[in-house]
C-alpha cells in the first residue's frame, strides 16, 4: 500500500485529561465540544489545543488514531452502540484503513490542506476506562484494535472528510527525518 483514499470520520482535541482517578468514579466532564471539524498539527508538539500538545513526555505519542471499523466491530461484539472518539480518547478516527497495521510505519494524511507526516507509531494499549465509557468487556475487546500513538514530524491541518493516506516510499519525510 503506497497511497489510498480514506475518510477522516471524527477529530478530537481535548484540553482536559478527563480519565483521571478510578474508572468506577467516571470521567471528568468535558468543557464544551471535544469533537471538532479540523485540527492544527505542529511538528514535535502535537495537536494545538489538545491535552498532550507540547508535553515533553508525549512528543512521540501526542497524536492517536483509530479505525472506525474497529469501533464498529467492538460495538457488534459487545451489543452496544458504536462509540465515538469521546469514549476512546483517540484524536483521529479513520475509515478505510487498518490503522493497527500501520504500527512502525511512517505515514501521512492529507485532507486537502497539505500533507501531515507521522512516524514512530506504536499500538495504543486499551485501558480499564473503556469498560466504563463503551461497555463491560470493552477493555478486552479493544486488544489488538486499540489504534496507534504517533508523533507528527511536519506541521499541517486535517479536517473531517475525504483524505489521502500515504505509506512507505510515498511519505515525504522532512530533511533529517528517518
GROMACS .gro file of N, CA and C in nm:
model
  534
    1UNK      N    1   0.085  -0.117   0.000
    1UNK     CA    2   0.000   0.000   0.000
    1UNK      C    3   0.089   0.123   0.000
    2UNK      N    4   0.078   0.204  -0.098
    2UNK     CA    5   0.156   0.327  -0.105
    2UNK      C    6   0.066   0.449  -0.085
    3UNK      N    7  -0.047   0.451  -0.153
    3UNK     CA    8  -0.140   0.563  -0.139
    3UNK      C    9  -0.281   0.509  -0.150
    4UNK      N   10  -0.367   0.554  -0.060
    4UNK     CA   11  -0.507   0.512  -0.067
    4UNK      C   12  -0.598   0.622  -0.014
    5UNK      N   13  -0.719   0.619  -0.063
    5UNK     CA   14  -0.821   0.713  -0.018
    5UNK      C   15  -0.881   0.660   0.112
    6UNK      N   16  -0.896   0.748   0.210
    6UNK     CA   17  -0.958   0.716   0.338
    6UNK      C   18  -1.055   0.829   0.372
    7UNK      N   19  -1.127   0.812   0.480
    7UNK     CA   20  -1.214   0.917   0.529
    7UNK      C   21  -1.175   0.949   0.673
    8UNK      N   22  -1.159   1.077   0.703
    8UNK     CA   23  -1.144   1.119   0.842
    8UNK      C   24  -1.286   1.139   0.893
    9UNK      N   25  -1.329   1.050   0.981
    9UNK     CA   26  -1.467   1.046   1.028
    9UNK      C   27  -1.489   1.145   1.143
   10UNK      N   28  -1.396   1.148   1.237
   10UNK     CA   29  -1.405   1.237   1.353
   10UNK      C   30  -1.266   1.284   1.392
   11UNK      N   31  -1.262   1.400   1.456
   11UNK     CA   32  -1.139   1.455   1.513
   11UNK      C   33  -1.170   1.501   1.655
   12UNK      N   34  -1.080   1.471   1.746
   12UNK     CA   35  -1.098   1.510   1.886
   12UNK      C   36  -0.977   1.590   1.932
   13UNK      N   37  -1.002   1.705   1.991
   13UNK     CA   38  -0.898   1.784   2.056
   13UNK      C   39  -0.952   1.823   2.192
   14UNK      N   40  -0.898   1.764   2.296
   14UNK     CA   41  -0.948   1.788   2.430
   14UNK      C   42  -0.839   1.851   2.516
   15UNK      N   43  -0.865   1.969   2.572
   15UNK     CA   44  -0.765   2.033   2.657
   15UNK      C   45  -0.756   1.970   2.796
   16UNK      N   46  -0.849   1.879   2.828
   16UNK     CA   47  -0.860   1.824   2.963
   16UNK      C   48  -0.834   1.674   2.964
   17UNK      N   49  -0.758   1.630   3.063
   17UNK     CA   50  -0.743   1.486   3.090
   17UNK      C   51  -0.870   1.443   3.164
   18UNK      N   52  -0.965   1.386   3.092
   18UNK     CA   53  -1.094   1.353   3.153
   18UNK      C   54  -1.093   1.219   3.225
   19UNK      N   55  -0.997   1.133   3.195
   19UNK     CA   56  -0.994   1.000   3.255
   19UNK      C   57  -0.885   0.995   3.361
   20UNK      N   58  -0.913   1.053   3.474
   20UNK     CA   59  -0.821   1.054   3.587
   20UNK      C   60  -0.885   0.983   3.704
   21UNK      N   61  -0.804   0.927   3.792
   21UNK     CA   62  -0.859   0.857   3.907
   21UNK      C   63  -0.903   0.717   3.870
   22UNK      N   64  -1.005   0.670   3.940
   22UNK     CA   65  -1.055   0.533   3.919
   22UNK      C   66  -1.166   0.532   3.816
   23UNK      N   67  -1.165   0.433   3.728
   23UNK     CA   68  -1.273   0.424   3.629
   23UNK      C   69  -1.412   0.419   3.692
   24UNK      N   70  -1.424   0.357   3.807
   24UNK     CA   71  -1.556   0.346   3.872
   24UNK      C   72  -1.614   0.482   3.906
   25UNK      N   73  -1.528   0.584   3.920
   25UNK     CA   74  -1.576   0.719   3.951
   25UNK      C   75  -1.626   0.793   3.828
   26UNK      N   76  -1.598   0.740   3.710
   26UNK     CA   77  -1.642   0.801   3.585
   26UNK      C   78  -1.549   0.913   3.541
   27UNK      N   79  -1.559   0.952   3.413
   27UNK     CA   80  -1.471   1.058   3.360
   27UNK      C   81  -1.512   1.196   3.409
   28UNK      N   82  -1.417   1.287   3.407
   28UNK     CA   83  -1.445   1.427   3.438
   28UNK      C   84  -1.533   1.485   3.327
   29UNK      N   85  -1.613   1.586   3.355
   29UNK     CA   86  -1.697   1.644   3.249
   29UNK      C   87  -1.614   1.716   3.144
   30UNK      N   88  -1.665   1.717   3.022
   30UNK     CA   89  -1.600   1.787   2.912
   30UNK      C   90  -1.629   1.936   2.922
   31UNK      N   91  -1.534   2.015   2.879
   31UNK     CA   92  -1.553   2.160   2.873
   31UNK      C   93  -1.586   2.196   2.729
   32UNK      N   94  -1.712   2.196   2.693
   32UNK     CA   95  -1.751   2.223   2.555
   32UNK      C   96  -1.735   2.098   2.471
   33UNK      N   97  -1.746   2.117   2.341
   33UNK     CA   98  -1.735   2.005   2.248
   33UNK      C   99  -1.589   1.970   2.223
   34UNK      N  100  -1.558   1.844   2.236
   34UNK     CA  101  -1.422   1.796   2.209
   34UNK      C  102  -1.409   1.750   2.064
   35UNK      N  103  -1.520   1.716   2.000
   35UNK     CA  104  -1.519   1.676   1.860
   35UNK      C  105  -1.519   1.802   1.776
   36UNK      N  106  -1.425   1.811   1.684
   36UNK     CA  107  -1.406   1.932   1.604
   36UNK      C  108  -1.403   1.898   1.456
   37UNK      N  109  -1.424   1.998   1.372
   37UNK     CA  110  -1.424   1.980   1.227
   37UNK      C  111  -1.283   1.979   1.170
   38UNK      N  112  -1.187   2.040   1.239
   38UNK     CA  113  -1.050   2.046   1.191
   38UNK      C  114  -0.953   2.063   1.306
   39UNK      N  115  -0.829   2.017   1.284
   39UNK     CA  116  -0.724   2.031   1.385
   39UNK      C  117  -0.598   2.085   1.318
   40UNK      N  118  -0.524   2.165   1.393
   40UNK     CA  119  -0.393   2.211   1.351
   40UNK      C  120  -0.289   2.125   1.421
   41UNK      N  121  -0.195   2.070   1.343
   41UNK     CA  122  -0.092   1.980   1.395
   41UNK      C  123   0.043   2.050   1.382
   42UNK      N  124   0.124   2.041   1.486
   42UNK     CA  125   0.258   2.102   1.486
   42UNK      C  126   0.364   1.996   1.507
   43UNK      N  127   0.466   1.999   1.423
   43UNK     CA  128   0.576   1.903   1.429
   43UNK      C  129   0.637   1.901   1.569
   44UNK      N  130   0.655   1.781   1.623
   44UNK     CA  131   0.718   1.764   1.753
   44UNK      C  132   0.636   1.809   1.871
   45UNK      N  133   0.515   1.861   1.847
   45UNK     CA  134   0.433   1.914   1.956
   45UNK      C  135   0.296   1.847   1.968
   46UNK      N  136   0.234   1.816   1.856
   46UNK     CA  137   0.103   1.751   1.858
   46UNK      C  138  -0.007   1.837   1.803
   47UNK      N  139  -0.128   1.821   1.858
   47UNK     CA  140  -0.248   1.890   1.812
   47UNK      C  141  -0.268   2.015   1.898
   48UNK      N  142  -0.275   2.128   1.831
   48UNK     CA  143  -0.296   2.255   1.902
   48UNK      C  144  -0.427   2.247   1.980
   49UNK      N  145  -0.420   2.278   2.110
   49UNK     CA  146  -0.537   2.276   2.195
   49UNK      C  147  -0.566   2.143   2.262
   50UNK      N  148  -0.488   2.040   2.232
   50UNK     CA  149  -0.510   1.909   2.293
   50UNK      C  150  -0.429   1.897   2.421
   51UNK      N  151  -0.471   1.807   2.508
   51UNK     CA  152  -0.408   1.787   2.638
   51UNK      C  153  -0.262   1.743   2.629
   52UNK      N  154  -0.221   1.682   2.520
   52UNK     CA  155  -0.082   1.636   2.506
   52UNK      C  156   0.006   1.732   2.427
   53UNK      N  157  -0.049   1.843   2.381
   53UNK     CA  158   0.028   1.937   2.299
   53UNK      C  159   0.147   1.991   2.378
   54UNK      N  160   0.266   1.975   2.321
   54UNK     CA  161   0.388   2.030   2.379
   54UNK      C  162   0.437   1.960   2.504
   55UNK      N  163   0.376   1.850   2.544
   55UNK     CA  164   0.419   1.777   2.663
   55UNK      C  165   0.541   1.693   2.630
   56UNK      N  166   0.652   1.721   2.693
   56UNK     CA  167   0.777   1.652   2.663
   56UNK      C  168   0.762   1.499   2.666
   57UNK      N  169   0.693   1.447   2.764
   57UNK     CA  170   0.677   1.302   2.776
   57UNK      C  171   0.594   1.241   2.664
   58UNK      N  172   0.522   1.324   2.589
   58UNK     CA  173   0.433   1.272   2.484
   58UNK      C  174   0.472   1.318   2.344
   59UNK      N  175   0.590   1.369   2.325
   59UNK     CA  176   0.626   1.422   2.192
   59UNK      C  177   0.616   1.318   2.082
   60UNK      N  178   0.656   1.194   2.109
   60UNK     CA  179   0.649   1.090   2.007
   60UNK      C  180   0.516   1.016   2.008
   61UNK      N  181   0.426   1.058   2.095
   61UNK     CA  182   0.296   0.991   2.102
   61UNK      C  183   0.182   1.090   2.129
   62UNK      N  184   0.196   1.210   2.077
   62UNK     CA  185   0.100   1.315   2.106
   62UNK      C  186  -0.029   1.305   2.025
   63UNK      N  187  -0.031   1.223   1.923
   63UNK     CA  188  -0.149   1.207   1.837
   63UNK      C  189  -0.186   1.059   1.834
   64UNK      N  190  -0.315   1.030   1.848
   64UNK     CA  191  -0.360   0.891   1.843
   64UNK      C  192  -0.467   0.875   1.735
   65UNK      N  193  -0.467   0.758   1.674
   65UNK     CA  194  -0.559   0.727   1.565
   65UNK      C  195  -0.630   0.596   1.594
   66UNK      N  196  -0.749   0.582   1.537
   66UNK     CA  197  -0.825   0.459   1.549
   66UNK      C  198  -0.906   0.438   1.422
   67UNK      N  199  -0.937   0.312   1.393
   67UNK     CA  200  -1.016   0.278   1.276
   67UNK      C  201  -1.164   0.272   1.312
   68UNK      N  202  -1.247   0.335   1.231
   68UNK     CA  203  -1.392   0.329   1.252
   68UNK      C  204  -1.441   0.185   1.249
   69UNK      N  205  -1.380   0.104   1.165
   69UNK     CA  206  -1.419  -0.036   1.154
   69UNK      C  207  -1.392  -0.112   1.286
   70UNK      N  208  -1.288  -0.073   1.358
   70UNK     CA  209  -1.259  -0.136   1.488
   70UNK      C  210  -1.367  -0.100   1.589
   71UNK      N  211  -1.409   0.027   1.590
   71UNK     CA  212  -1.516   0.068   1.681
   71UNK      C  213  -1.645  -0.008   1.651
   72UNK      N  214  -1.676  -0.022   1.522
   72UNK     CA  215  -1.798  -0.093   1.483
   72UNK      C  216  -1.791  -0.240   1.520
   73UNK      N  217  -1.674  -0.303   1.505
   73UNK     CA  218  -1.658  -0.444   1.540
   73UNK      C  219  -1.674  -0.465   1.691
   74UNK      N  220  -1.615  -0.378   1.770
   74UNK     CA  221  -1.628  -0.389   1.916
   74UNK      C  222  -1.775  -0.370   1.956
   75UNK      N  223  -1.841  -0.272   1.898
   75UNK     CA  224  -1.982  -0.247   1.929
   75UNK      C  225  -2.067  -0.370   1.897
   76UNK      N  226  -2.040  -0.431   1.784
   76UNK     CA  227  -2.114  -0.552   1.747
   76UNK      C  228  -2.084  -0.666   1.843
   77UNK      N  229  -1.955  -0.686   1.875
   77UNK     CA  230  -1.916  -0.793   1.967
   77UNK      C  231  -1.983  -0.778   2.103
   78UNK      N  232  -1.997  -0.654   2.150
   78UNK     CA  233  -2.050  -0.629   2.284
   78UNK      C  234  -2.198  -0.594   2.286
   79UNK      N  235  -2.259  -0.583   2.168
   79UNK     CA  236  -2.400  -0.542   2.156
   79UNK      C  237  -2.426  -0.408   2.226
   80UNK      N  238  -2.340  -0.312   2.193
   80UNK     CA  239  -2.355  -0.175   2.245
   80UNK      C  240  -2.357  -0.079   2.127
   81UNK      N  241  -2.403   0.044   2.147
   81UNK     CA  242  -2.396   0.142   2.039
   81UNK      C  243  -2.251   0.170   1.999
   82UNK      N  244  -2.229   0.201   1.873
   82UNK     CA  245  -2.093   0.230   1.826
   82UNK      C  246  -2.040   0.354   1.897
   83UNK      N  247  -1.927   0.340   1.967
   83UNK     CA  248  -1.870   0.456   2.039
   83UNK      C  249  -1.807   0.556   1.943
   84UNK      N  250  -1.788   0.678   1.994
   84UNK     CA  251  -1.715   0.778   1.917
   84UNK      C  252  -1.584   0.808   1.989
   85UNK      N  253  -1.509   0.905   1.940
   85UNK     CA  254  -1.378   0.934   1.998
   85UNK      C  255  -1.385   0.987   2.140
   86UNK      N  256  -1.498   1.041   2.182
   86UNK     CA  257  -1.507   1.087   2.321
   86UNK      C  258  -1.503   0.970   2.417
   87UNK      N  259  -1.537   0.851   2.370
   87UNK     CA  260  -1.533   0.731   2.454
   87UNK      C  261  -1.395   0.665   2.456
   88UNK      N  262  -1.326   0.669   2.343
   88UNK     CA  263  -1.196   0.600   2.335
   88UNK      C  264  -1.077   0.693   2.355
   89UNK      N  265  -1.101   0.825   2.348
   89UNK     CA  266  -0.998   0.928   2.371
   89UNK      C  267  -0.889   0.928   2.265
   90UNK      N  268  -0.916   0.877   2.147
   90UNK     CA  269  -0.823   0.890   2.036
   90UNK      C  270  -0.851   1.023   1.968
   91UNK      N  271  -0.754   1.072   1.887
   91UNK     CA  272  -0.769   1.202   1.823
   91UNK      C  273  -0.827   1.197   1.682
   92UNK      N  274  -0.792   1.093   1.606
   92UNK     CA  275  -0.831   1.086   1.465
   92UNK      C  276  -0.898   0.951   1.440
   93UNK      N  277  -1.020   0.955   1.388
   93UNK     CA  278  -1.092   0.833   1.353
   93UNK      C  279  -1.095   0.822   1.201
   94UNK      N  280  -1.035   0.714   1.148
   94UNK     CA  281  -1.025   0.693   1.004
   94UNK      C  282  -1.114   0.577   0.961
   95UNK      N  283  -1.170   0.589   0.843
   95UNK     CA  284  -1.242   0.478   0.780
   95UNK      C  285  -1.168   0.442   0.651
   96UNK      N  286  -1.152   0.311   0.629
   96UNK     CA  287  -1.092   0.266   0.504
   96UNK      C  288  -0.950   0.216   0.516
   97UNK      N  289  -0.897   0.205   0.638
   97UNK     CA  290  -0.762   0.154   0.657
   97UNK      C  291  -0.754   0.081   0.790
   98UNK      N  292  -0.676  -0.026   0.793
   98UNK     CA  293  -0.649  -0.097   0.919
   98UNK      C  294  -0.542  -0.017   0.993
   99UNK      N  295  -0.585   0.074   1.078
   99UNK     CA  296  -0.495   0.164   1.149
   99UNK      C  297  -0.392   0.084   1.229
  100UNK      N  298  -0.434  -0.023   1.294
  100UNK     CA  299  -0.342  -0.101   1.377
  100UNK      C  300  -0.227  -0.161   1.296
  101UNK      N  301  -0.249  -0.189   1.169
  101UNK     CA  302  -0.145  -0.245   1.083
  101UNK      C  303  -0.038  -0.143   1.046
  102UNK      N  304  -0.060  -0.015   1.074
  102UNK     CA  305   0.037   0.089   1.042
  102UNK      C  306   0.148   0.100   1.148
  103UNK      N  307   0.139   0.025   1.254
  103UNK     CA  308   0.240   0.034   1.362
  103UNK      C  309   0.380   0.017   1.305
  104UNK      N  310   0.469   0.110   1.342
  104UNK     CA  311   0.608   0.105   1.299
  104UNK      C  312   0.632   0.160   1.160
  105UNK      N  313   0.528   0.207   1.093
  105UNK     CA  314   0.539   0.255   0.955
  105UNK      C  315   0.520   0.406   0.950
  106UNK      N  316   0.614   0.480   0.888
  106UNK     CA  317   0.586   0.622   0.865
  106UNK      C  318   0.467   0.634   0.770
  107UNK      N  319   0.382   0.733   0.795
  107UNK     CA  320   0.266   0.754   0.708
  107UNK      C  321   0.231   0.902   0.710
  108UNK      N  322   0.146   0.940   0.615
  108UNK     CA  323   0.098   1.077   0.612
  108UNK      C  324  -0.050   1.079   0.581
  109UNK      N  325  -0.114   1.187   0.623
  109UNK     CA  326  -0.254   1.213   0.591
  109UNK      C  327  -0.263   1.349   0.526
  110UNK      N  328  -0.347   1.357   0.424
  110UNK     CA  329  -0.370   1.484   0.356
  110UNK      C  330  -0.519   1.496   0.328
  111UNK      N  331  -0.583   1.593   0.394
  111UNK     CA  332  -0.726   1.614   0.373
  111UNK      C  333  -0.753   1.736   0.287
  112UNK      N  334  -0.651   1.777   0.211
  112UNK     CA  335  -0.669   1.885   0.117
  112UNK      C  336  -0.600   2.015   0.155
  113UNK      N  337  -0.540   2.020   0.272
  113UNK     CA  338  -0.472   2.141   0.316
  113UNK      C  339  -0.324   2.116   0.341
  114UNK      N  340  -0.270   2.016   0.273
  114UNK     CA  341  -0.129   1.982   0.287
  114UNK      C  342  -0.108   1.854   0.366
  115UNK      N  343  -0.004   1.785   0.330
  115UNK     CA  344   0.029   1.656   0.390
  115UNK      C  345   0.087   1.673   0.531
  116UNK      N  346   0.037   1.593   0.625
  116UNK     CA  347   0.090   1.588   0.761
  116UNK      C  348   0.157   1.452   0.778
  117UNK      N  349   0.287   1.453   0.807
  117UNK     CA  350   0.365   1.330   0.818
  117UNK      C  351   0.377   1.288   0.964
  118UNK      N  352   0.360   1.158   0.988
  118UNK     CA  353   0.371   1.098   1.121
  118UNK      C  354   0.473   0.985   1.116
  119UNK      N  355   0.541   0.962   1.229
  119UNK     CA  356   0.632   0.847   1.238
  119UNK      C  357   0.639   0.801   1.383
  120UNK      N  358   0.718   0.697   1.404
  120UNK     CA  359   0.735   0.638   1.537
  120UNK      C  360   0.602   0.591   1.594
  121UNK      N  361   0.516   0.535   1.509
  121UNK     CA  362   0.385   0.491   1.555
  121UNK      C  363   0.395   0.356   1.625
  122UNK      N  364   0.317   0.346   1.731
  122UNK     CA  365   0.312   0.220   1.807
  122UNK      C  366   0.170   0.199   1.857
  123UNK      N  367   0.137   0.075   1.891
  123UNK     CA  368  -0.002   0.047   1.931
  123UNK      C  369  -0.043   0.123   2.057
  124UNK      N  370  -0.171   0.162   2.060
  124UNK     CA  371  -0.234   0.216   2.181
  124UNK      C  372  -0.287   0.096   2.258
  125UNK      N  373  -0.249   0.085   2.379
  125UNK     CA  374  -0.300  -0.024   2.462
  125UNK      C  375  -0.432   0.020   2.524
  126UNK      N  376  -0.534  -0.064   2.515
  126UNK     CA  377  -0.662  -0.028   2.577
  126UNK      C  378  -0.649  -0.025   2.729
  127UNK      N  379  -0.736   0.052   2.793
  127UNK     CA  380  -0.732   0.062   2.939
  127UNK      C  381  -0.868   0.027   2.999
  128UNK      N  382  -0.871   0.014   3.130
  128UNK     CA  383  -0.992  -0.024   3.201
  128UNK      C  384  -1.105   0.077   3.187
  129UNK      N  385  -1.071   0.203   3.154
  129UNK     CA  386  -1.174   0.305   3.134
  129UNK      C  387  -1.274   0.265   3.027
  130UNK      N  388  -1.230   0.189   2.927
  130UNK     CA  389  -1.319   0.150   2.818
  130UNK      C  390  -1.438   0.069   2.867
  131UNK      N  391  -1.421  -0.008   2.974
  131UNK     CA  392  -1.534  -0.082   3.030
  131UNK      C  393  -1.641   0.011   3.085
  132UNK      N  394  -1.602   0.133   3.122
  132UNK     CA  395  -1.696   0.233   3.173
  132UNK      C  396  -1.756   0.315   3.059
  133UNK      N  397  -1.671   0.360   2.966
  133UNK     CA  398  -1.717   0.453   2.862
  133UNK      C  399  -1.783   0.385   2.742
  134UNK      N  400  -1.745   0.261   2.713
  134UNK     CA  401  -1.802   0.188   2.599
  134UNK      C  402  -1.900   0.081   2.646
  135UNK      N  403  -1.857   0.001   2.743
  135UNK     CA  404  -1.942  -0.104   2.797
  135UNK      C  405  -1.858  -0.217   2.855
  136UNK      N  406  -1.918  -0.298   2.943
  136UNK     CA  407  -1.844  -0.409   3.003
  136UNK      C  408  -1.784  -0.500   2.895
  137UNK      N  409  -1.657  -0.532   2.913
  137UNK     CA  410  -1.586  -0.618   2.818
  137UNK      C  411  -1.508  -0.541   2.712
  138UNK      N  412  -1.524  -0.409   2.705
  138UNK     CA  413  -1.457  -0.329   2.601
  138UNK      C  414  -1.305  -0.330   2.618
  139UNK      N  415  -1.257  -0.329   2.740
  139UNK     CA  416  -1.112  -0.331   2.762
  139UNK      C  417  -1.050  -0.450   2.689
  140UNK      N  418  -1.107  -0.564   2.706
  140UNK     CA  419  -1.058  -0.686   2.640
  140UNK      C  420  -1.086  -0.682   2.489
  141UNK      N  421  -1.203  -0.634   2.451
  141UNK     CA  422  -1.243  -0.634   2.309
  141UNK      C  423  -1.154  -0.545   2.224
  142UNK      N  424  -1.096  -0.441   2.283
  142UNK     CA  425  -1.010  -0.350   2.207
  142UNK      C  426  -0.866  -0.398   2.194
  143UNK      N  427  -0.830  -0.509   2.255
  143UNK     CA  428  -0.694  -0.560   2.238
  143UNK      C  429  -0.670  -0.591   2.092
  144UNK      N  430  -0.558  -0.548   2.042
  144UNK     CA  431  -0.513  -0.561   1.902
  144UNK      C  432  -0.596  -0.477   1.804
  145UNK      N  433  -0.685  -0.392   1.853
  145UNK     CA  434  -0.757  -0.298   1.767
  145UNK      C  435  -0.783  -0.166   1.841
  146UNK      N  436  -0.685  -0.127   1.922
  146UNK     CA  437  -0.697  -0.007   2.002
  146UNK      C  438  -0.646   0.118   1.935
  147UNK      N  439  -0.586   0.103   1.816
  147UNK     CA  440  -0.535   0.218   1.744
  147UNK      C  441  -0.386   0.238   1.763
  148UNK      N  442  -0.338   0.357   1.726
  148UNK     CA  443  -0.195   0.390   1.729
  148UNK      C  444  -0.171   0.521   1.802
  149UNK      N  445  -0.051   0.533   1.858
  149UNK     CA  446   0.003   0.660   1.907
  149UNK      C  447   0.119   0.694   1.815
  150UNK      N  448   0.130   0.821   1.781
  150UNK     CA  449   0.235   0.862   1.690
  150UNK      C  450   0.272   1.008   1.714
  151UNK      N  451   0.378   1.052   1.651
  151UNK     CA  452   0.419   1.191   1.662
  151UNK      C  453   0.428   1.256   1.526
  152UNK      N  454   0.380   1.380   1.514
  152UNK     CA  455   0.389   1.450   1.385
  152UNK      C  456   0.530   1.503   1.362
  153UNK      N  457   0.576   1.493   1.237
  153UNK     CA  458   0.708   1.548   1.202
  153UNK      C  459   0.696   1.665   1.105
  154UNK      N  460   0.574   1.699   1.066
  154UNK     CA  461   0.550   1.820   0.987
  154UNK      C  462   0.427   1.891   1.042
  155UNK      N  463   0.419   2.020   1.015
  155UNK     CA  464   0.301   2.099   1.051
  155UNK      C  465   0.193   2.079   0.946
  156UNK      N  466   0.069   2.101   0.984
  156UNK     CA  467  -0.038   2.096   0.887
  156UNK      C  468  -0.174   2.105   0.951
  157UNK      N  469  -0.275   2.091   0.870
  157UNK     CA  470  -0.414   2.095   0.915
  157UNK      C  471  -0.487   1.976   0.857
  158UNK      N  472  -0.566   1.910   0.942
  158UNK     CA  473  -0.651   1.800   0.898
  158UNK      C  474  -0.795   1.837   0.929
  159UNK      N  475  -0.885   1.792   0.841
  159UNK     CA  476  -1.026   1.820   0.863
  159UNK      C  477  -1.108   1.694   0.834
  160UNK      N  478  -1.226   1.689   0.889
  160UNK     CA  479  -1.317   1.578   0.867
  160UNK      C  480  -1.354   1.572   0.719
  161UNK      N  481  -1.356   1.450   0.664
  161UNK     CA  482  -1.394   1.430   0.524
  161UNK      C  483  -1.294   1.342   0.453
  162UNK      N  484  -1.296   1.342   0.320
  162UNK     CA  485  -1.206   1.258   0.242
  162UNK      C  486  -1.060   1.299   0.265
  163UNK      N  487  -0.973   1.198   0.260
  163UNK     CA  488  -0.829   1.224   0.278
  163UNK      C  489  -0.751   1.119   0.202
  164UNK      N  490  -0.622   1.146   0.187
  164UNK     CA  491  -0.530   1.051   0.125
  164UNK      C  492  -0.430   1.007   0.232
  165UNK      N  493  -0.411   0.876   0.242
  165UNK     CA  494  -0.313   0.817   0.332
  165UNK      C  495  -0.198   0.765   0.248
  166UNK      N  496  -0.077   0.806   0.282
  166UNK     CA  497   0.042   0.756   0.211
  166UNK      C  498   0.130   0.681   0.310
  167UNK      N  499   0.190   0.572   0.263
  167UNK     CA  500   0.284   0.494   0.343
  167UNK      C  501   0.405   0.460   0.258
  168UNK      N  502   0.507   0.408   0.325
  168UNK     CA  503   0.626   0.363   0.252
  168UNK      C  504   0.702   0.476   0.187
  169UNK      N  505   0.752   0.452   0.068
  169UNK     CA  506   0.835   0.548  -0.004
  169UNK      C  507   0.760   0.673  -0.047
  170UNK      N  508   0.626   0.666  -0.047
  170UNK     CA  509   0.547   0.783  -0.087
  170UNK      C  510   0.537   0.889   0.021
  171UNK      N  511   0.584   0.857   0.143
  171UNK     CA  512   0.582   0.954   0.252
  171UNK      C  513   0.705   1.043   0.239
  172UNK      N  514   0.682   1.171   0.235
  172UNK     CA  515   0.791   1.267   0.220
  172UNK      C  516   0.837   1.316   0.357
  173UNK      N  517   0.939   1.251   0.412
  173UNK     CA  518   0.992   1.293   0.541
  173UNK      C  519   1.073   1.419   0.524
  174UNK      N  520   1.067   1.511   0.621
  174UNK     CA  521   1.148   1.632   0.611
  174UNK      C  522   1.296   1.599   0.622
  175UNK      N  523   1.381   1.691   0.575
  175UNK     CA  524   1.525   1.669   0.585
  175UNK      C  525   1.563   1.635   0.726
  176UNK      N  526   1.650   1.535   0.739
  176UNK     CA  527   1.693   1.489   0.871
  176UNK      C  528   1.597   1.389   0.930
  177UNK      N  529   1.478   1.367   0.868
  177UNK     CA  530   1.383   1.268   0.917
  177UNK      C  531   1.423   1.129   0.875
  178UNK      N  532   1.378   1.031   0.949
  178UNK     CA  533   1.409   0.892   0.912
  178UNK      C  534   1.288   0.807   0.920
   0.00000   0.00000   0.00000
